[in-house]
Amino acid sequence: MTTSAVRTPAVAGRFYPGHAEELLQEVLEFTSTDKLLAETGGIAAIGCVAPHAGYIYSGGVAGAVYSRLKIPERCVILCPNHTGKGRPLAIMASTTWQTPLGEVAADADLGARLLHRFPALQEDSAAHRAEHAIEVQLPFLQTLQPELKIVPIAVGTSNFDVLRGLGETLADVIADRHEKDHHEKDRREEDRLERDQKEERQEKVLIIASSDMNHYQSDAITRVKDRKAIARVLALDARGLWEVVMNEEISMCGFGPTIVMLTAAKILGATSATLIKYATSGDVSGDYDSVVGYAGIIVE
């Protein structure tokens, strides 16, 4: 009998608490503002942007996003490749991820479909082994969705055509899965209502772009630059985001994942995006000379 690989935590105890009780308490504090909304059925979004710094700096922004969402059982999480290791587009299609809160299973079916449909995407653990940008999202998602399954993709290219292609393929694969689910649902007419309700809960896929915003400039400059990038995200303008990041030298580390998410979301019917919260590290540290920006955005 074979066992699936396990990706152990790389930044537990540094970016977030390493002990389960402390970590859960911190996540609940960050999501408590809108806990009632989450419990009564939050937004069934298509995508979102959430930051990935240490929780002391960006946990409040990430928590504000996740607490407003109805987290589905399946999430595709796209992140930048900070380490520079591994393939330009790297997936771990069948690997279980571990955090202090427990294990998160892979959505192996969705991952396999993506690998088959988009050859530039490759199975590769090197890009993920020491990468923090997906890992820090998981405790929020685990807490709000105990049945979570993920498709983790590290994006190490800035080529717009490649990013757009991955987004288009992701949308096609998600749409195909939905179509398959609907066909299966119709097999037994007498159970139709019950199956409709069940599949409404289960078939949704949330596409998460893990990204911080501008890095290591003054608070004033960072806010101006981030406002320009955020405006393109709110306009659902993937190409415009790529252009403003390149032309304005905005060091938004996850602009590639965000372009993939926006491309897929528009194909899947997204019509609006909302800025939930924005902050900079200066809001916590008091150092406004060199900050990192954090934006939480929901795409519907």
mmCIF file of C-alpha atoms in Angstrom:
data_model
loop_
_atom_site.group_PDB
_atom_site.id
_atom_site.type_symbol
_atom_site.label_atom_id
_atom_site.label_comp_id
_atom_site.label_asym_id
_atom_site.label_seq_id
_atom_site.Cartn_x
_atom_site.Cartn_y
_atom_site.Cartn_z
ATOM 1 C CA MET A 1 0.000 0.000 0.000
ATOM 2 C CA THR A 2 1.406 3.408 -0.993
ATOM 3 C CA THR A 3 0.938 6.583 0.992
ATOM 4 C CA SER A 4 0.767 10.063 -0.448
ATOM 5 C CA ALA A 5 3.596 12.498 0.209
ATOM 6 C CA VAL A 6 3.241 15.002 3.024
ATOM 7 C CA ARG A 7 4.456 18.579 2.808
ATOM 8 C CA THR A 8 5.463 19.536 6.354
ATOM 9 C CA PRO A 9 5.249 23.132 7.626
ATOM 10 C CA ALA A 10 8.124 25.404 6.625
ATOM 11 C CA VAL A 11 7.278 28.566 8.571
ATOM 12 C CA ALA A 12 5.244 27.425 11.599
ATOM 13 C CA GLY A 13 6.515 29.211 14.675
ATOM 14 C CA ARG A 14 7.830 32.090 12.570
ATOM 15 C CA PHE A 15 5.091 33.465 10.312
ATOM 16 C CA TYR A 16 2.344 32.123 12.589
ATOM 17 C CA PRO A 17 2.163 30.259 15.923
ATOM 18 C CA GLY A 18 3.601 26.755 15.884
ATOM 19 C CA HIS A 19 1.236 25.318 18.507
ATOM 20 C CA ALA A 20 -2.305 24.376 17.530
ATOM 21 C CA GLU A 21 -4.124 26.026 20.450
ATOM 22 C CA GLU A 22 -2.342 29.342 20.048
ATOM 23 C CA LEU A 23 -2.721 29.269 16.271
ATOM 24 C CA LEU A 24 -6.451 28.540 16.405
ATOM 25 C CA GLN A 25 -6.987 31.335 18.927
ATOM 26 C CA GLU A 26 -5.119 33.780 16.699
ATOM 27 C CA VAL A 27 -7.061 32.778 13.571
ATOM 28 C CA LEU A 28 -10.358 33.125 15.433
ATOM 29 C CA GLU A 29 -9.335 36.576 16.631
ATOM 30 C CA PHE A 30 -8.495 37.681 13.096
ATOM 31 C CA THR A 31 -11.819 36.370 11.781
ATOM 32 C CA SER A 32 -14.003 37.338 14.743
ATOM 33 C CA THR A 33 -15.180 40.674 13.315
ATOM 34 C CA ASP A 34 -17.287 38.950 10.709
ATOM 35 C CA LYS A 35 -17.693 35.560 12.349
ATOM 36 C CA LEU A 36 -21.483 35.904 12.381
ATOM 37 C CA LEU A 37 -21.480 36.622 8.647
ATOM 38 C CA ALA A 38 -19.318 33.563 8.016
ATOM 39 C CA GLU A 39 -21.588 31.329 10.106
ATOM 40 C CA THR A 40 -24.765 32.562 8.438
ATOM 41 C CA GLY A 41 -23.493 32.021 4.925
ATOM 42 C CA GLY A 42 -20.821 34.359 3.651
ATOM 43 C CA ILE A 43 -20.073 35.350 0.079
ATOM 44 C CA ALA A 44 -19.788 32.468 -2.391
ATOM 45 C CA ALA A 45 -16.979 34.186 -4.259
ATOM 46 C CA ILE A 46 -15.174 33.039 -7.372
ATOM 47 C CA GLY A 47 -11.805 34.374 -6.314
ATOM 48 C CA CYS A 48 -9.938 36.510 -3.832
ATOM 49 C CA VAL A 49 -6.599 38.133 -3.087
ATOM 50 C CA ALA A 50 -5.159 37.555 0.392
ATOM 51 C CA PRO A 51 -1.759 38.568 1.827
ATOM 52 C CA HIS A 52 0.867 36.143 3.096
ATOM 53 C CA ALA A 53 3.187 37.969 5.497
ATOM 54 C CA GLY A 54 3.630 37.050 9.132
ATOM 55 C CA TYR A 55 0.276 37.129 10.899
ATOM 56 C CA ILE A 56 1.355 40.026 13.113
ATOM 57 C CA TYR A 57 1.506 42.205 9.978
ATOM 58 C CA SER A 58 -1.054 40.831 7.522
ATOM 59 C CA GLY A 59 -3.260 38.513 9.572
ATOM 60 C CA GLY A 60 -5.864 41.212 10.066
ATOM 61 C CA VAL A 61 -6.240 41.744 6.314
ATOM 62 C CA ALA A 62 -6.326 38.013 5.532
ATOM 63 C CA GLY A 63 -8.824 37.424 8.324
ATOM 64 C CA ALA A 64 -11.082 40.207 7.060
ATOM 65 C CA VAL A 65 -11.243 38.508 3.644
ATOM 66 C CA TYR A 66 -11.744 34.941 4.785
ATOM 67 C CA SER A 67 -14.330 35.784 7.430
ATOM 68 C CA ARG A 68 -16.571 37.274 4.727
ATOM 69 C CA LEU A 69 -16.359 34.217 2.479
ATOM 70 C CA LYS A 70 -18.261 30.984 2.295
ATOM 71 C CA ILE A 71 -15.192 28.757 1.996
ATOM 72 C CA PRO A 72 -15.962 25.798 -0.300
ATOM 73 C CA GLU A 73 -14.471 22.353 0.096
ATOM 74 C CA ARG A 74 -12.163 22.885 -2.880
ATOM 75 C CA CYS A 75 -9.729 25.791 -3.213
ATOM 76 C CA VAL A 76 -7.076 26.480 -5.815
ATOM 77 C CA ILE A 77 -4.306 28.488 -4.153
ATOM 78 C CA LEU A 78 -1.860 30.347 -6.399
ATOM 79 C CA CYS A 79 1.252 31.935 -4.950
ATOM 80 C CA PRO A 80 4.497 33.556 -6.080
ATOM 81 C CA ASN A 81 7.748 31.618 -5.944
ATOM 82 C CA HIS A 82 9.864 33.579 -3.470
ATOM 83 C CA THR A 83 12.695 31.042 -3.312
ATOM 84 C CA GLY A 84 13.342 30.815 -7.060
ATOM 85 C CA LYS A 85 13.557 27.036 -6.804
ATOM 86 C CA GLY A 86 11.750 24.522 -8.970
ATOM 87 C CA ARG A 87 9.690 24.863 -12.113
ATOM 88 C CA PRO A 88 8.178 28.157 -13.347
ATOM 89 C CA LEU A 89 4.677 26.742 -12.856
ATOM 90 C CA ALA A 90 4.754 24.135 -10.098
ATOM 91 C CA ILE A 91 1.892 22.076 -8.705
ATOM 92 C CA MET A 92 1.738 19.408 -6.014
ATOM 93 C CA ALA A 93 -1.265 17.545 -7.338
ATOM 94 C CA SER A 94 -1.574 14.743 -4.791
ATOM 95 C CA THR A 95 0.446 15.884 -1.768
ATOM 96 C CA THR A 96 -1.110 16.316 1.669
ATOM 97 C CA TRP A 97 -0.166 19.562 3.417
ATOM 98 C CA GLN A 98 0.392 19.722 7.149
ATOM 99 C CA THR A 99 -0.076 22.624 9.568
ATOM 100 C CA PRO A 100 -0.276 22.668 13.374
ATOM 101 C CA LEU A 101 -4.062 22.422 12.930
ATOM 102 C CA GLY A 102 -3.844 19.119 11.052
ATOM 103 C CA GLU A 103 -3.637 17.859 7.489
ATOM 104 C CA VAL A 104 -5.115 19.321 4.309
ATOM 105 C CA ALA A 105 -5.775 16.878 1.497
ATOM 106 C CA ALA A 106 -5.041 17.541 -2.152
ATOM 107 C CA ASP A 107 -7.822 17.725 -4.713
ATOM 108 C CA ALA A 108 -5.989 15.155 -6.811
ATOM 109 C CA ASP A 109 -8.673 14.999 -9.496
ATOM 110 C CA LEU A 110 -8.669 18.733 -10.170
ATOM 111 C CA GLY A 111 -4.871 18.804 -10.043
ATOM 112 C CA ALA A 112 -4.548 15.928 -12.504
ATOM 113 C CA ARG A 113 -6.937 17.625 -14.921
ATOM 114 C CA LEU A 114 -4.883 20.816 -14.843
ATOM 115 C CA LEU A 115 -1.648 18.907 -15.458
ATOM 116 C CA HIS A 116 -3.219 17.124 -18.414
ATOM 117 C CA ARG A 117 -4.679 20.265 -19.967
ATOM 118 C CA PHE A 118 -1.796 22.722 -19.451
ATOM 119 C CA PRO A 119 1.627 21.164 -20.155
ATOM 120 C CA ALA A 120 3.549 24.212 -18.897
ATOM 121 C CA LEU A 121 2.278 23.302 -15.431
ATOM 122 C CA GLN A 122 4.471 20.596 -13.917
ATOM 123 C CA GLU A 123 4.466 18.417 -10.837
ATOM 124 C CA ASP A 124 7.257 19.769 -8.649
ATOM 125 C CA SER A 125 7.870 19.860 -4.904
ATOM 126 C CA ALA A 126 11.047 21.976 -4.961
ATOM 127 C CA ALA A 127 9.128 25.204 -5.599
ATOM 128 C CA HIS A 128 6.865 24.514 -2.601
ATOM 129 C CA ARG A 129 9.180 23.004 -0.005
ATOM 130 C CA ALA A 130 10.311 26.269 1.624
ATOM 131 C CA GLU A 131 7.653 28.588 0.167
ATOM 132 C CA HIS A 132 5.466 30.312 2.761
ATOM 133 C CA ALA A 133 2.811 32.010 0.631
ATOM 134 C CA ILE A 134 0.386 29.078 0.429
ATOM 135 C CA GLU A 135 1.158 27.664 3.859
ATOM 136 C CA VAL A 136 0.087 30.805 5.722
ATOM 137 C CA GLN A 137 -3.356 30.714 4.053
ATOM 138 C CA LEU A 138 -4.130 27.201 5.258
ATOM 139 C CA PRO A 139 -4.917 27.795 8.961
ATOM 140 C CA PHE A 140 -7.597 30.331 7.987
ATOM 141 C CA LEU A 141 -9.097 27.940 5.453
ATOM 142 C CA GLN A 142 -8.877 24.894 7.741
ATOM 143 C CA THR A 143 -10.635 26.727 10.539
ATOM 144 C CA LEU A 144 -13.504 27.876 8.320
ATOM 145 C CA GLN A 145 -13.766 24.726 6.168
ATOM 146 C CA PRO A 146 -12.803 21.453 7.925
ATOM 147 C CA GLU A 147 -13.362 19.418 4.714
ATOM 148 C CA LEU A 148 -10.868 21.509 2.757
ATOM 149 C CA LYS A 149 -9.041 20.139 -0.287
ATOM 150 C CA ILE A 150 -6.515 22.249 -2.176
ATOM 151 C CA VAL A 151 -4.723 22.592 -5.491
ATOM 152 C CA PRO A 152 -1.445 24.431 -4.694
ATOM 153 C CA ILE A 153 0.333 26.187 -7.561
ATOM 154 C CA ALA A 154 3.523 28.246 -7.304
ATOM 155 C CA VAL A 155 3.924 30.814 -10.082
ATOM 156 C CA GLY A 156 7.473 31.778 -11.004
ATOM 157 C CA THR A 157 6.913 33.473 -14.338
ATOM 158 C CA SER A 158 5.838 36.993 -15.301
ATOM 159 C CA ASN A 159 5.035 36.093 -18.921
ATOM 160 C CA PHE A 160 1.536 37.447 -19.482
ATOM 161 C CA ASP A 161 0.578 34.954 -22.181
ATOM 162 C CA VAL A 162 1.546 32.034 -19.936
ATOM 163 C CA LEU A 163 -0.352 33.507 -16.988
ATOM 164 C CA ARG A 164 -3.411 34.133 -19.125
ATOM 165 C CA GLY A 165 -3.204 30.614 -20.551
ATOM 166 C CA LEU A 166 -3.121 29.065 -17.091
ATOM 167 C CA GLY A 167 -6.100 31.181 -16.055
ATOM 168 C CA GLU A 168 -8.085 30.136 -19.115
ATOM 169 C CA THR A 169 -7.290 26.467 -18.526
ATOM 170 C CA LEU A 170 -8.157 26.726 -14.842
ATOM 171 C CA ALA A 171 -11.541 28.179 -15.737
ATOM 172 C CA ASP A 172 -12.160 25.444 -18.311
ATOM 173 C CA VAL A 173 -11.266 22.671 -15.859
ATOM 174 C CA ILE A 174 -13.465 24.134 -13.118
ATOM 175 C CA ALA A 175 -16.341 24.580 -15.580
ATOM 176 C CA ASP A 176 -15.918 20.999 -16.815
ATOM 177 C CA ARG A 177 -16.066 19.731 -13.249
ATOM 178 C CA HIS A 178 -19.262 21.664 -12.631
ATOM 179 C CA GLU A 179 -20.812 20.257 -15.815
ATOM 180 C CA LYS A 180 -19.876 16.733 -14.801
ATOM 181 C CA ASP A 181 -21.419 17.261 -11.375
ATOM 182 C CA HIS A 182 -24.667 18.483 -12.917
ATOM 183 C CA HIS A 183 -24.943 15.448 -15.198
ATOM 184 C CA GLU A 184 -24.445 13.108 -12.252
ATOM 185 C CA LYS A 185 -27.051 15.020 -10.292
ATOM 186 C CA ASP A 186 -29.791 14.257 -12.813
ATOM 187 C CA ARG A 187 -29.490 10.468 -12.651
ATOM 188 C CA ARG A 188 -32.136 10.024 -10.021
ATOM 189 C CA GLU A 189 -34.989 12.474 -10.318
ATOM 190 C CA GLU A 190 -36.526 11.598 -6.950
ATOM 191 C CA ASP A 191 -33.377 12.805 -5.144
ATOM 192 C CA ARG A 192 -32.976 15.910 -7.249
ATOM 193 C CA LEU A 193 -33.702 18.540 -4.612
ATOM 194 C CA GLU A 194 -31.450 16.942 -2.032
ATOM 195 C CA ARG A 195 -28.653 16.483 -4.566
ATOM 196 C CA ASP A 196 -29.039 20.068 -5.794
ATOM 197 C CA GLN A 197 -28.594 21.345 -2.267
ATOM 198 C CA LYS A 198 -25.609 19.093 -1.632
ATOM 199 C CA GLU A 199 -23.858 20.033 -4.867
ATOM 200 C CA GLU A 200 -24.537 23.710 -4.335
ATOM 201 C CA ARG A 201 -22.458 23.357 -1.183
ATOM 202 C CA GLN A 202 -19.730 21.217 -2.726
ATOM 203 C CA GLU A 203 -19.171 22.091 -6.366
ATOM 204 C CA LYS A 204 -17.896 25.639 -5.900
ATOM 205 C CA VAL A 205 -14.165 26.204 -6.278
ATOM 206 C CA LEU A 206 -12.538 29.277 -4.740
ATOM 207 C CA ILE A 207 -9.457 30.604 -6.551
ATOM 208 C CA ILE A 208 -7.104 32.294 -4.086
ATOM 209 C CA ALA A 209 -4.281 34.566 -5.212
ATOM 210 C CA SER A 210 -1.747 34.802 -2.381
ATOM 211 C CA SER A 211 -0.022 38.159 -2.696
ATOM 212 C CA ASP A 212 1.451 41.057 -0.794
ATOM 213 C CA MET A 213 1.559 44.453 -2.465
ATOM 214 C CA ASN A 214 4.427 46.933 -2.902
ATOM 215 C CA HIS A 215 7.592 46.219 -0.907
ATOM 216 C CA TYR A 216 10.185 48.228 1.027
ATOM 217 C CA GLN A 217 9.413 51.788 0.029
ATOM 218 C CA SER A 218 7.913 54.530 2.164
ATOM 219 C CA ASP A 219 4.332 54.243 3.332
ATOM 220 C CA ALA A 220 3.332 57.219 1.177
ATOM 221 C CA ILE A 221 4.880 55.839 -2.015
ATOM 222 C CA THR A 222 3.579 52.332 -1.337
ATOM 223 C CA ARG A 223 0.002 53.537 -0.892
ATOM 224 C CA VAL A 224 0.125 55.435 -4.198
ATOM 225 C CA LYS A 225 1.549 52.452 -6.077
ATOM 226 C CA ASP A 226 -0.800 49.986 -4.438
ATOM 227 C CA ARG A 227 -3.803 52.145 -5.258
ATOM 228 C CA LYS A 228 -2.939 51.848 -8.948
ATOM 229 C CA ALA A 229 -2.591 48.074 -8.828
ATOM 230 C CA ILE A 230 -5.714 47.614 -6.720
ATOM 231 C CA ALA A 231 -7.709 49.708 -9.199
ATOM 232 C CA ARG A 232 -6.864 47.237 -11.975
ATOM 233 C CA VAL A 233 -7.865 44.278 -9.815
ATOM 234 C CA LEU A 234 -11.165 45.939 -8.918
ATOM 235 C CA ALA A 235 -11.757 46.507 -12.639
ATOM 236 C CA LEU A 236 -11.104 42.764 -13.242
ATOM 237 C CA ASP A 237 -8.438 43.902 -15.691
ATOM 238 C CA ALA A 238 -5.726 41.230 -15.815
ATOM 239 C CA ARG A 239 -3.788 42.841 -18.640
ATOM 240 C CA GLY A 240 -4.061 46.261 -17.003
ATOM 241 C CA LEU A 241 -2.648 44.851 -13.768
ATOM 242 C CA TRP A 242 0.317 43.365 -15.625
ATOM 243 C CA GLU A 243 0.970 46.683 -17.383
ATOM 244 C CA VAL A 244 0.749 48.886 -14.295
ATOM 245 C CA VAL A 245 2.986 46.562 -12.262
ATOM 246 C CA MET A 246 5.593 46.567 -15.027
ATOM 247 C CA ASN A 247 5.372 50.244 -15.983
ATOM 248 C CA GLU A 248 5.129 51.673 -12.455
ATOM 249 C CA GLU A 249 7.711 49.286 -10.930
ATOM 250 C CA ILE A 250 5.259 48.008 -8.333
ATOM 251 C CA SER A 251 6.826 45.146 -6.385
ATOM 252 C CA MET A 252 3.567 43.210 -5.917
ATOM 253 C CA CYS A 253 5.016 39.731 -5.463
ATOM 254 C CA GLY A 254 1.823 37.862 -6.342
ATOM 255 C CA PHE A 255 0.774 39.806 -9.417
ATOM 256 C CA GLY A 256 1.211 36.634 -11.503
ATOM 257 C CA PRO A 257 -1.141 34.566 -9.337
ATOM 258 C CA THR A 258 -3.575 37.498 -9.317
ATOM 259 C CA ILE A 259 -3.543 37.669 -13.125
ATOM 260 C CA VAL A 260 -4.280 33.936 -13.298
ATOM 261 C CA MET A 261 -7.123 34.325 -10.810
ATOM 262 C CA LEU A 262 -8.650 37.332 -12.582
ATOM 263 C CA THR A 263 -8.460 35.624 -15.971
ATOM 264 C CA ALA A 264 -10.202 32.512 -14.675
ATOM 265 C CA ALA A 265 -12.738 34.460 -12.631
ATOM 266 C CA LYS A 266 -13.934 36.528 -15.585
ATOM 267 C CA ILE A 267 -14.443 33.418 -17.702
ATOM 268 C CA LEU A 268 -16.369 31.846 -14.829
ATOM 269 C CA GLY A 269 -18.717 34.827 -14.735
ATOM 270 C CA ALA A 270 -17.181 37.312 -12.305
ATOM 271 C CA THR A 271 -18.673 40.786 -12.623
ATOM 272 C CA SER A 272 -17.323 42.695 -9.622
ATOM 273 C CA ALA A 273 -14.510 42.938 -7.102
ATOM 274 C CA THR A 274 -14.459 44.590 -3.685
ATOM 275 C CA LEU A 275 -11.551 45.854 -1.609
ATOM 276 C CA ILE A 276 -12.250 44.473 1.864
ATOM 277 C CA LYS A 277 -9.258 45.863 3.727
ATOM 278 C CA TYR A 278 -5.935 47.532 3.054
ATOM 279 C CA ALA A 279 -3.013 48.099 5.398
ATOM 280 C CA THR A 280 0.748 48.420 5.438
ATOM 281 C CA SER A 281 3.305 46.952 7.809
ATOM 282 C CA GLY A 282 3.818 50.477 9.111
ATOM 283 C CA ASP A 283 0.383 50.311 10.714
ATOM 284 C CA VAL A 284 1.823 47.654 13.047
ATOM 285 C CA SER A 285 5.520 48.463 13.293
ATOM 286 C CA GLY A 286 5.295 52.247 13.321
ATOM 287 C CA ASP A 287 8.109 52.332 10.742
ATOM 288 C CA TYR A 288 6.730 54.233 7.771
ATOM 289 C CA ASP A 289 10.041 54.602 5.954
ATOM 290 C CA SER A 290 10.077 51.052 4.580
ATOM 291 C CA VAL A 291 6.809 49.125 4.460
ATOM 292 C CA VAL A 292 4.990 46.304 2.707
ATOM 293 C CA GLY A 293 1.403 46.783 1.548
ATOM 294 C CA TYR A 294 -1.405 44.265 2.089
ATOM 295 C CA ALA A 295 -4.724 44.177 0.243
ATOM 296 C CA GLY A 296 -7.672 41.862 0.761
ATOM 297 C CA ILE A 297 -9.993 41.663 -2.249
ATOM 298 C CA ILE A 298 -13.031 39.500 -3.020
ATOM 299 C CA VAL A 299 -14.060 38.738 -6.627
ATOM 300 C CA GLU A 300 -17.681 37.717 -7.330
#
